[in-house]
Short mmCIF file of C-alpha atoms in Angstrom, two decimals:
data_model
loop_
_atom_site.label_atom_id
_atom_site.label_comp_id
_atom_site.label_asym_id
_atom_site.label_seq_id
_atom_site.Cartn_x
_atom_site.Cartn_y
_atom_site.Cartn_z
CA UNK A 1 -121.15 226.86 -19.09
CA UNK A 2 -120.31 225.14 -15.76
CA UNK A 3 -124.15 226.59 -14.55
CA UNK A 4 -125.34 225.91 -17.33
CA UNK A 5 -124.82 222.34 -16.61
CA UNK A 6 -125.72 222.91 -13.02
CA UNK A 7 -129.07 224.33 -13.33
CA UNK A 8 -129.89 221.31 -16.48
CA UNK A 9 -128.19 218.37 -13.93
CA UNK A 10 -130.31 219.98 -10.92
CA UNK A 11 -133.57 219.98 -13.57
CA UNK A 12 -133.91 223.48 -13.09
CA UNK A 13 -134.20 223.81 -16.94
CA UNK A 14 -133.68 221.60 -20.05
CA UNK A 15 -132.45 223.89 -22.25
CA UNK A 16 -129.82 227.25 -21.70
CA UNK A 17 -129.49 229.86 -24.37
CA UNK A 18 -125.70 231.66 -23.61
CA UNK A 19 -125.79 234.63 -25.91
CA UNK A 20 -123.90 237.28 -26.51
CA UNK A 21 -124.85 240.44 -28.42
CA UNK A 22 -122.98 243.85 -28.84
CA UNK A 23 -123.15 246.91 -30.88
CA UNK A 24 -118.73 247.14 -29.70
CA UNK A 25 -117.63 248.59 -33.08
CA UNK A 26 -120.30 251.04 -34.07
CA UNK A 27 -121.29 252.15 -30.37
CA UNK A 28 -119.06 253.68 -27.56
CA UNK A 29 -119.45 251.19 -24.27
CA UNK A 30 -116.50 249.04 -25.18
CA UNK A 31 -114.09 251.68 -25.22
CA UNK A 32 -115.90 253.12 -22.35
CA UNK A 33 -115.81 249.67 -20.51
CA UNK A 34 -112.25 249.62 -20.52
CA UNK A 35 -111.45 252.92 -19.68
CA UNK A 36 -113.20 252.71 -16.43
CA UNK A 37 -111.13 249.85 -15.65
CA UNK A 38 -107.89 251.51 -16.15
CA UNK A 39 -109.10 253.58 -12.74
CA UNK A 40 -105.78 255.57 -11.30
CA UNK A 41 -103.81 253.70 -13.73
CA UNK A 42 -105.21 256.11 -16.08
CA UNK A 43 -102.76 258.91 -14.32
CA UNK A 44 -99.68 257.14 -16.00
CA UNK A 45 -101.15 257.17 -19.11
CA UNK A 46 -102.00 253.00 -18.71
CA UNK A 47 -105.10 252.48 -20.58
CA UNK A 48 -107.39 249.01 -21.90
CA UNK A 49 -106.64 245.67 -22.52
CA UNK A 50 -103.58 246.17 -24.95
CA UNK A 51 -101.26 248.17 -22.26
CA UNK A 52 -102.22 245.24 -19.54
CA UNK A 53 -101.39 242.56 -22.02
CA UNK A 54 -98.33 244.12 -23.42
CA UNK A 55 -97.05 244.10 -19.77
CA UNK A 56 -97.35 240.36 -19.85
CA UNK A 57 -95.98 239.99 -22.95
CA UNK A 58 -93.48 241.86 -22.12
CA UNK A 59 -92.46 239.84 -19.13
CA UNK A 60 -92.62 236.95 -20.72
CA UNK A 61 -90.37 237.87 -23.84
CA UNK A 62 -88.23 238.60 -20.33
CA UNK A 63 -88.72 235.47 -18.76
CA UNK A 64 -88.97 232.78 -21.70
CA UNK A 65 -87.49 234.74 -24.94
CA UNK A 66 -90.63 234.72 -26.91
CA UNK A 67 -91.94 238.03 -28.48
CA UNK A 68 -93.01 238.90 -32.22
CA UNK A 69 -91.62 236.14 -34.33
CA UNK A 70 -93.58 233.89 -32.01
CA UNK A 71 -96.88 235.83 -32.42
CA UNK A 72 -96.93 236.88 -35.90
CA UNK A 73 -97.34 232.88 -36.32
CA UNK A 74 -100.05 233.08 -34.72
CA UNK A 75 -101.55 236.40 -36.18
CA UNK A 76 -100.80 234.88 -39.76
CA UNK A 77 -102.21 231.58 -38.94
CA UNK A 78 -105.59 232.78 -37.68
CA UNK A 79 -105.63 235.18 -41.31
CA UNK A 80 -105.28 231.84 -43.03
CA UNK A 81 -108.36 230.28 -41.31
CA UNK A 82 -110.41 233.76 -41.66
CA UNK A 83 -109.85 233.80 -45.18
CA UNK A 84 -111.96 230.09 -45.39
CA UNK A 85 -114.82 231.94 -43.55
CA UNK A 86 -116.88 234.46 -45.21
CA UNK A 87 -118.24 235.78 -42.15
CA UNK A 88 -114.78 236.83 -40.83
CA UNK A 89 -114.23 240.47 -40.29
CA UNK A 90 -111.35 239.49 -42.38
CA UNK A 91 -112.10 237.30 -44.89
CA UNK A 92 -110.33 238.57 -48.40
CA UNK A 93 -108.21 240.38 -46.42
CA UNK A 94 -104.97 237.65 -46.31
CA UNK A 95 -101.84 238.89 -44.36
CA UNK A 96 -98.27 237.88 -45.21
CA UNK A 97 -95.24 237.34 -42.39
CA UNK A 98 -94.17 240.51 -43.83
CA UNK A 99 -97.36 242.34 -43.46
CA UNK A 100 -97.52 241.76 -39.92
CA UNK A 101 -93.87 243.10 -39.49
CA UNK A 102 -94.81 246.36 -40.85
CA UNK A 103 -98.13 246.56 -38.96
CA UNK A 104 -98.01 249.45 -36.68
CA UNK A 105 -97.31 249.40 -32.97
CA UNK A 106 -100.36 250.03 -30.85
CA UNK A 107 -98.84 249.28 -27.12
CA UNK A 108 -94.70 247.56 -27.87
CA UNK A 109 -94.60 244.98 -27.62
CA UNK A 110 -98.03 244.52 -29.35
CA UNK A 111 -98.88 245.09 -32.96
CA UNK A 112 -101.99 246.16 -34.48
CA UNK A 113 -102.72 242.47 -35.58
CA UNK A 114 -101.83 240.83 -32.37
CA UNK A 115 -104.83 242.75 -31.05
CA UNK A 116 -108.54 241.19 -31.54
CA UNK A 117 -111.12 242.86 -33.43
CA UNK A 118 -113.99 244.56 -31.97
CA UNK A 119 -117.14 243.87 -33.70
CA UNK A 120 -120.70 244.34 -34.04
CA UNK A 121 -122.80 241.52 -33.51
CA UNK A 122 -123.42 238.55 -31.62
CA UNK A 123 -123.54 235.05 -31.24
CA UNK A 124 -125.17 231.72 -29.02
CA UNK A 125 -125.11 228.19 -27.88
CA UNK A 126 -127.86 226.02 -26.46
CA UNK A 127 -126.39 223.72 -24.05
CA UNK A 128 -128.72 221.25 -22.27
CA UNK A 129 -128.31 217.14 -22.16
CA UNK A 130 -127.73 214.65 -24.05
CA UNK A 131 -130.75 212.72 -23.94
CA UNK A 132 -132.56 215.40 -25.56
CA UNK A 133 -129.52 216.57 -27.88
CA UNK A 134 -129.67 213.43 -29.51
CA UNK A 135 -133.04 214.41 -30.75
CA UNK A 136 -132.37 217.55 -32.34
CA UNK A 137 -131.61 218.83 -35.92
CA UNK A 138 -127.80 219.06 -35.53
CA UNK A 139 -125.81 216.36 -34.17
CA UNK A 140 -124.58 217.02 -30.37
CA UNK A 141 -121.18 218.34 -29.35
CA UNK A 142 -120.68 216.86 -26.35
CA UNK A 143 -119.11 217.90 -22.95
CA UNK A 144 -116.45 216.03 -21.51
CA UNK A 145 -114.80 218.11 -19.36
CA UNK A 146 -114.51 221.54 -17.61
CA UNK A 147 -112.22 223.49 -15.89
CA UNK A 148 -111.72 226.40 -14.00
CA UNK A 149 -108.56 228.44 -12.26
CA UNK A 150 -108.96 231.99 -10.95
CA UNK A 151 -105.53 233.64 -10.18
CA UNK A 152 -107.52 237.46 -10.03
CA UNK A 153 -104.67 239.27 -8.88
CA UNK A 154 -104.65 242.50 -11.19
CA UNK A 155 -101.94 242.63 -14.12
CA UNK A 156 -100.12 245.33 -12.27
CA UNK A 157 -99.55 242.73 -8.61
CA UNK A 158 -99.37 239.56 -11.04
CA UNK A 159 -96.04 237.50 -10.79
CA UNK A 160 -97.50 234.69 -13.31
CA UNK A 161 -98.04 237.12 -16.57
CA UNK A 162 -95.31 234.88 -18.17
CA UNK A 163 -97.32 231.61 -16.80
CA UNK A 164 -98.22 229.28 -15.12
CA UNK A 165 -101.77 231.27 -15.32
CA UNK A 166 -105.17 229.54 -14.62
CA UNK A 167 -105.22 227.77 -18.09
CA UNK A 168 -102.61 225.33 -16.47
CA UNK A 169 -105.15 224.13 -13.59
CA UNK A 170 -108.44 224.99 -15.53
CA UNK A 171 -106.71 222.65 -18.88
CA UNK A 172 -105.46 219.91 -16.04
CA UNK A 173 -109.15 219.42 -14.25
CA UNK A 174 -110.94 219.70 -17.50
CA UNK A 175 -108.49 217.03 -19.10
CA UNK A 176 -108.54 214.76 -15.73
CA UNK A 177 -112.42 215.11 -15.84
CA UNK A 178 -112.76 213.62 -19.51
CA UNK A 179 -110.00 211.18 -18.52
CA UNK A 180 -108.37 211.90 -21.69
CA UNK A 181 -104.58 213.15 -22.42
CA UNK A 182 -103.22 216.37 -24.22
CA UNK A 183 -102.25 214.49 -27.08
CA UNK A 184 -105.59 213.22 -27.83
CA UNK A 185 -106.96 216.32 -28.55
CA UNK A 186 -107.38 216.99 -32.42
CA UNK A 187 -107.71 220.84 -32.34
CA UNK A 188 -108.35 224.05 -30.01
CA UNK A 189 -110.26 227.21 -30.08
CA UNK A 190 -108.11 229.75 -27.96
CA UNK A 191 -109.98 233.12 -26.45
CA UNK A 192 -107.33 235.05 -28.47
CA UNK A 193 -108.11 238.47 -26.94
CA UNK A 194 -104.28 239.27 -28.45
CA UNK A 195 -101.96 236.63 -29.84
CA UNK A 196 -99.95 236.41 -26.49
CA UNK A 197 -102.79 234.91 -25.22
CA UNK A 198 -102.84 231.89 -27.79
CA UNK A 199 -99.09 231.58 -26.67
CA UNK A 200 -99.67 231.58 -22.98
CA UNK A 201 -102.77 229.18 -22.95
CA UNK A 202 -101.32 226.78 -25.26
CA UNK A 203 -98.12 226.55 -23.21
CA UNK A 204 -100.01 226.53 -20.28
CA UNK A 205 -102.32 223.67 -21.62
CA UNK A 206 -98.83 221.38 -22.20
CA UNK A 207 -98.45 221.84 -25.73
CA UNK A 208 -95.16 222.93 -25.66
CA UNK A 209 -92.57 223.86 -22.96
CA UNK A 210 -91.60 227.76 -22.11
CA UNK A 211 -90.36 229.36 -24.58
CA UNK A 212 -90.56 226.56 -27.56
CA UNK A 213 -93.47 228.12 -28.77
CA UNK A 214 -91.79 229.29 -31.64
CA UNK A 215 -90.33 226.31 -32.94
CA UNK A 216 -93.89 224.19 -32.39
CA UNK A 217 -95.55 227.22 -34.40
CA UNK A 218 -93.28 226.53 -37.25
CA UNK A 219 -94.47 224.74 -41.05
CA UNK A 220 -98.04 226.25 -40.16
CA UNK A 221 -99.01 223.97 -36.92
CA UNK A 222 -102.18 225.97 -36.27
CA UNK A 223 -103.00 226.73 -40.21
CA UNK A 224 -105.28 224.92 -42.52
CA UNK A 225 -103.04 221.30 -43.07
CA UNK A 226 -101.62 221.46 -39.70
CA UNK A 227 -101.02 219.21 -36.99
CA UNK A 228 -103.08 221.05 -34.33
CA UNK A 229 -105.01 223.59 -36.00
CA UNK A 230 -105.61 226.58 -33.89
CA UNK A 231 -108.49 229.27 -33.96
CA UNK A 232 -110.46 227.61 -36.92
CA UNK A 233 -112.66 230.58 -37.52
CA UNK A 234 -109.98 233.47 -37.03
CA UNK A 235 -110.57 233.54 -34.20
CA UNK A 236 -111.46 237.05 -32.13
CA UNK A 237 -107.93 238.14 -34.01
CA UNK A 238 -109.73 237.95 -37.34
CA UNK A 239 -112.96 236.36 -37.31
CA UNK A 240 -114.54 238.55 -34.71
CA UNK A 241 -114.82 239.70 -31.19
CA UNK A 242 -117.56 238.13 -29.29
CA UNK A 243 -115.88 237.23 -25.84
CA UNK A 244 -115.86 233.64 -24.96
CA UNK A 245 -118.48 232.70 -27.65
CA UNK A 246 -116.06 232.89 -29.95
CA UNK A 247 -114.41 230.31 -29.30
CA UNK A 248 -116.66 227.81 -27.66
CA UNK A 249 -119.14 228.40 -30.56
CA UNK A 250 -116.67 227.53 -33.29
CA UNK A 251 -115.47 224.31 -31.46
CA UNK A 252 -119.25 223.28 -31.21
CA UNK A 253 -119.89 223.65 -34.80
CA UNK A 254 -116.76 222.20 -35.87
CA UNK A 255 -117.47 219.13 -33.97
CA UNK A 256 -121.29 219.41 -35.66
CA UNK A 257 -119.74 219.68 -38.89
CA UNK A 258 -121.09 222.70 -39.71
CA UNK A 259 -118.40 224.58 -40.64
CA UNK A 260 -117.79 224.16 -44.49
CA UNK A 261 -114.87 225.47 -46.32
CA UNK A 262 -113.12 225.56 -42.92
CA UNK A 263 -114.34 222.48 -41.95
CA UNK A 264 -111.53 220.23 -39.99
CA UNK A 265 -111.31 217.42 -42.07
CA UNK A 266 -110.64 216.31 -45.51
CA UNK A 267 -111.46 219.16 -46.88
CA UNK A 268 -108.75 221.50 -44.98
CA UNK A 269 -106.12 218.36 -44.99
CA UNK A 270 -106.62 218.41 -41.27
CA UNK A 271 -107.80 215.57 -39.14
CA UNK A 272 -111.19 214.88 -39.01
CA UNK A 273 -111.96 216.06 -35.07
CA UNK A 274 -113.31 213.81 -32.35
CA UNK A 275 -112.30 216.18 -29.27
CA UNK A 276 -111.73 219.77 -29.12
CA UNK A 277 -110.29 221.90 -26.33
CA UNK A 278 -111.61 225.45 -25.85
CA UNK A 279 -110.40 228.29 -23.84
CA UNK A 280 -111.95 231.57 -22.03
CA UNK A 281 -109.96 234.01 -20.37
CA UNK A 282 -110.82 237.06 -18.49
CA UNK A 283 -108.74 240.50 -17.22
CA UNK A 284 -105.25 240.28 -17.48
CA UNK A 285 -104.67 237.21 -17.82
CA UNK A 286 -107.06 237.06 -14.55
CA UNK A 287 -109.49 234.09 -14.79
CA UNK A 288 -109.57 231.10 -17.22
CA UNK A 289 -112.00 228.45 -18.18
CA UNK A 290 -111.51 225.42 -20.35
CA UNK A 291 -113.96 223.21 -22.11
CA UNK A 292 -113.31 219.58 -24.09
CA UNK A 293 -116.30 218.97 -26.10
CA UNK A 294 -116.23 215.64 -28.15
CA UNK A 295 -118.07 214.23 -31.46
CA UNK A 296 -121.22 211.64 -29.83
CA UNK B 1 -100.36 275.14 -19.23
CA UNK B 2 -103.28 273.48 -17.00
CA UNK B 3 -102.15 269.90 -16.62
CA UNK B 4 -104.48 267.98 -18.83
CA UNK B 5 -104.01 264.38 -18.13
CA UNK B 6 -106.32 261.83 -15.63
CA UNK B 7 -105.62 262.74 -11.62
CA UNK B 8 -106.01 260.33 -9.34
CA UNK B 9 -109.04 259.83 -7.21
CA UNK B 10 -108.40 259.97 -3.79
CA UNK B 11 -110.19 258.18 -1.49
CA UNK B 12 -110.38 257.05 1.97
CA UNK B 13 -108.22 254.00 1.19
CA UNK B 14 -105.19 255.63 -0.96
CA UNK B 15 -105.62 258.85 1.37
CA UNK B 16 -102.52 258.30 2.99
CA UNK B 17 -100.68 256.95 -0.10
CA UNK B 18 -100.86 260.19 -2.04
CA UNK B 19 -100.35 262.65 0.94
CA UNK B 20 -97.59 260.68 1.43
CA UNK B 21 -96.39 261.29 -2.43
CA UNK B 22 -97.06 265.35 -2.13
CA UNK B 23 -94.21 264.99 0.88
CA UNK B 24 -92.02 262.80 -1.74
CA UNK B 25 -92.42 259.96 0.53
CA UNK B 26 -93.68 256.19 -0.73
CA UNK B 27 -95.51 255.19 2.30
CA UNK B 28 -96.83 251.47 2.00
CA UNK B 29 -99.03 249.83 4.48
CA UNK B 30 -96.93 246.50 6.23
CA UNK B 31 -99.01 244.26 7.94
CA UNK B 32 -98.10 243.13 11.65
CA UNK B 33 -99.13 240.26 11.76
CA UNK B 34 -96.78 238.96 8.54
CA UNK B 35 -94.50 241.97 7.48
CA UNK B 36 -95.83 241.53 4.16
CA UNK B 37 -95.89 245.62 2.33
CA UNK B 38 -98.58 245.82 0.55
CA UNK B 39 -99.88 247.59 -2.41
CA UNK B 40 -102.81 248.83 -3.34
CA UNK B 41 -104.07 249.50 0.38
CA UNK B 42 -106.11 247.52 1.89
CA UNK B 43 -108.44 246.80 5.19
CA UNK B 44 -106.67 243.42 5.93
CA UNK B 45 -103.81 241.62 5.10
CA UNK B 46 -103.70 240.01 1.40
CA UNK B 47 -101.81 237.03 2.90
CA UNK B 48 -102.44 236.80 6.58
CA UNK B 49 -105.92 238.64 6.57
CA UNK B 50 -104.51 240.57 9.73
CA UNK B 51 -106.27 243.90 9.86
CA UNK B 52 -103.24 245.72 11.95
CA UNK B 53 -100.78 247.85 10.01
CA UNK B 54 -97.86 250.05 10.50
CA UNK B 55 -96.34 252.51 7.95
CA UNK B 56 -93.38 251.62 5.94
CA UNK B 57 -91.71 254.04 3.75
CA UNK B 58 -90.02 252.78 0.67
CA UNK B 59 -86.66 254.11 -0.44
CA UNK B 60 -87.81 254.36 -3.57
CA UNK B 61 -85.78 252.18 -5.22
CA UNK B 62 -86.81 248.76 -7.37
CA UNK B 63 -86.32 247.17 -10.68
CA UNK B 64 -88.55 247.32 -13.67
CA UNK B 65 -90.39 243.99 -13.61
CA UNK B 66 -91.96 244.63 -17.05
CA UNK B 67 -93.05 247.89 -19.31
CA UNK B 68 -95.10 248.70 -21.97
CA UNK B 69 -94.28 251.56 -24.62
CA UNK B 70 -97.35 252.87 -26.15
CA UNK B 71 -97.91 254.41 -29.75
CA UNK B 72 -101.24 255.35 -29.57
CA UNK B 73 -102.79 257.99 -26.98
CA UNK B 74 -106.00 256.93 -25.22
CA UNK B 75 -106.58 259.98 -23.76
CA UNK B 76 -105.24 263.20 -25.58
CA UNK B 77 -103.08 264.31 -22.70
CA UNK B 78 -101.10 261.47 -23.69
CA UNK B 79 -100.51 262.78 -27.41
CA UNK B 80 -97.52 265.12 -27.00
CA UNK B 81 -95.89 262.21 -24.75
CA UNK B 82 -95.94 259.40 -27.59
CA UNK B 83 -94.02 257.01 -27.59
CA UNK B 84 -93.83 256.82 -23.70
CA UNK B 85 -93.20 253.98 -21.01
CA UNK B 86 -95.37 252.77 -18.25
CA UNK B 87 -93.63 250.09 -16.08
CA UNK B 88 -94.47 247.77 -13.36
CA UNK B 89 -91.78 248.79 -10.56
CA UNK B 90 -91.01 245.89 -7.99
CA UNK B 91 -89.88 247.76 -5.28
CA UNK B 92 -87.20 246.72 -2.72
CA UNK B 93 -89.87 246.58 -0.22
CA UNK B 94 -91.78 244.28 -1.93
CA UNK B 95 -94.89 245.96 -4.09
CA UNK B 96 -95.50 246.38 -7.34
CA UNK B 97 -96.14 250.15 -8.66
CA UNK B 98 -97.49 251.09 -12.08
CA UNK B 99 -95.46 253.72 -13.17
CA UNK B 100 -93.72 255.36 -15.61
CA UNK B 101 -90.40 255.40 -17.04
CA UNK B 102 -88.96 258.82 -17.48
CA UNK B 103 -85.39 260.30 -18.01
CA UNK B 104 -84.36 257.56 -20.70
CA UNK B 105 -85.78 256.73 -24.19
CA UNK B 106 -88.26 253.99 -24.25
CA UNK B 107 -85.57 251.71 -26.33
CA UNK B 108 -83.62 252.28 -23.57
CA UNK B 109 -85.53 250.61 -20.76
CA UNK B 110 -85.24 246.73 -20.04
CA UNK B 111 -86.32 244.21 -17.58
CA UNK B 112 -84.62 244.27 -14.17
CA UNK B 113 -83.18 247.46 -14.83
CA UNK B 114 -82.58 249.27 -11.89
CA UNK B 115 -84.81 252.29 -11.23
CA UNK B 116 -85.26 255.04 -8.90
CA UNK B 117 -88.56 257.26 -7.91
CA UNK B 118 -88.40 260.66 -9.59
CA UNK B 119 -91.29 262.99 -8.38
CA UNK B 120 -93.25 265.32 -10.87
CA UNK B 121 -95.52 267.73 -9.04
CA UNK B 122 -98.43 268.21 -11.54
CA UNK B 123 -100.85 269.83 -9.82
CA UNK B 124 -101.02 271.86 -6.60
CA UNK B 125 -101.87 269.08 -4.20
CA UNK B 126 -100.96 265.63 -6.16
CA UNK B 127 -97.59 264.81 -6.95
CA UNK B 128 -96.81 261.32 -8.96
CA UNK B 129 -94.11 258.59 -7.98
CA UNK B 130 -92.35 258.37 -11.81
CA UNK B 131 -89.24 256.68 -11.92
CA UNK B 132 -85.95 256.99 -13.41
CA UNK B 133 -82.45 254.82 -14.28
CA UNK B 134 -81.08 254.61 -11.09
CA UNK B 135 -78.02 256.93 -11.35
CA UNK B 136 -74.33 255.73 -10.22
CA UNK B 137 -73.82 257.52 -7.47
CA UNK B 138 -77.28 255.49 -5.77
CA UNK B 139 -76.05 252.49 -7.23
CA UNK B 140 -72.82 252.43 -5.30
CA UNK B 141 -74.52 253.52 -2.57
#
């Protein structure tokens, strides 16, 4: 996104396509993809994105006492939002507090449904200035900040697995660069590759302090009719996995109004959303971007 | 039974690392310019970017920073291990080693428990750094 904006501000282009497109779920390279990164880690049995993540997690139930009861508010609270949006991976397919305590261990601390999906398909955004948005079809979603923090070191070196990771310098510049304050934001789409993730950022962003996760999660804070609704799709946890477009793509059309029974707004009791903050996240917990986009 | 899991590749970089393991010796590159024992190897210093190096060999004991139990088998020389631990070790010395957890239950294993390297020769020429509660006897020590 940030060259995106470099190569329109230069006048190198006037409009960028970012698009993502993958056959992950009925093909073979995903799995393939992250078994080459496991490299010699692969000789202890250390495999994907789950085992690296569960590390983290694991430190951090270590460090700041959060763990499942945390998550599975997240995991349920995504469900609630898939279940508005028919083209969820799990739309019909509600899940219950109790369903996600009987969900099957895939790497402990991680449970089947604090894992993202991994889907077939795709998905874009057209980013290019406002001048021109203005006279286009859909009404713009406007940038007003960006941020980037690259910590890099690999999950298995990492001291910050438990935080603070880039989203606390990447969500800082991108806030200082809109000029706006955390508690002006109305709603955030979180790269959710596994609910940890959603914890980390979020607490990493300033929304709540280490640990207290759990307590701002309660009474459905992220759900449809909550205070900061979270993952408005389903997010990558049960929408569907298409990397960072994901979540930038929902917060666009949710500031477009496009997004109907899920819409933020009236008609989910939420508020009606003038900013939204967006996260990407890469590796382990490796590289992070942030992204406010506003309504014009 | 062949040993049917992943080895690792040895190259000119981890060379001395796993020679070093077939002896039952954890031998770390430390930097002279900063004393800073590093791990994975490297041409130059992580902090210092100093490009001189003298071997250090850990006594092979640390503390479980954080571990992961796994349920599923990625690779189906895992299967007959499930559920089994892979750790992050913080050494002593300093590094970080992913490892795993052997000679307790997975249940059994919590952060900043104190761990020592047991070997397991797998194959003819690679051996792999596991570790182990530390026992009493060490622990006194």
């Amino acid at each position: 996104m940030q060259h995106a904006v470099g190569v329109l501000e230069s006048g190198l282009c006037r409009y960028v396509l970012i698009s993502y497109g993958h056959n992950a779920l009925s093909g073979d390279s995903m799995r393939r993809m992250l078994m080459e990164l496991s490299g010699d880690d692969a000789v202890f049995g250390h495999f994907g994105a789950t085992g690296g993540y569960a590390l983290a997690a694991r430190r951090a139930m270590h460090e700041f006492g959060t763990g499942p009861e945390t998550w599975k508010k997240i995991a349920v609270g995504q469900r609630k939002w898939a279940n508005l949006n028919p083209a969820a991976m799990m739309f019909g397919k509600p899940m219950t507090e109790a369903d996600y305590d009987k969900a099957r261990w895939v790497v402990e601390p991680l449970r089947l449904p604090d894992n993202c999906l991994i889907t077939d398909g795709g998905r874009a955004i057209i980013v290019t200035s406002l001048e021109r948005a203005r006279d286009l079809k859909q009404p713009p979603a406007v940038i007003m900040g960006m941020g980037q923090d690259h910590p890099s070191t690999a999950v298995a070196q990492s001291d910050w697995m438990a935080g603070p990771t880039g989203a606390r310098k990447a969500g800082e510049t991108a806030l200082a660069m809109a000029g706006i304050r955390l508690d002006e934001v109305d709603a955030c789409e979180i790269y959710d590759c596994f609910t940890y993730t959603v914890e980390i950022t979020l607490q990493d962003y300033g929304f709540f302090k280490p640990g207290e996760g759990r307590d701002w999660l309660q009474g459905g804070t992220i759900e449809p009719g909550g205070s900061m609704p979270v993952n408005t799709s389903g997010g990558q946890l049960s929408e569907a996995y298409f990397m960072g477009l994901t979540p930038i793509a929902e917060g666009a059309m949710q500031i477009m109004g496009r997004c109907g029974k899920r819409q933020l707004g009236p008609e989910t009791r939420t508020k009606s959303p003038e900013i939204i903050m967006i996260s990407d996240n890469g590796g382990i917990l490796e590289s992070h971007s942030c992204i406010l986009l506003r309504r014009w | 039974m062949s040993y049917d899991k992943p080895l690792p590749r040895i190259n000119a970089d981890n060379q001395a690392f796993w020679e070093g393991c077939r002896m039952h010796e954890l031998r770390f590159q430390q930097c002279k310019g900063c004393g800073h024992v590093r791990w994975p190897p490297s041409d130059r210093c992580p902090r210092c970017h100093c490009t001189e190096t003298r071997r250090l060999i850990s006594k092979g004991i640390g503390r479980v920073y954080t571990f992961a139990v796994y349920h599923v088998a990625y690779h189906p020389g895992f299967a007959g291990d499930l559920p089994y631990t892979v750790a992050v070790v913080a050494l002593d010395e300093g590094p970080h080693l992913l490892t795993n957890i052997v000679g307790c239950r997975p249940e059994q294993v919590v952060c900043d428990m104190p761990v020592e390297v047991a070997w397991e020769d797998v194959v003819d020429r690679i051996t792999l750094p596991k570790f182990r509660p530390l026992s009493s006897a060490e622990g006194l020590g």
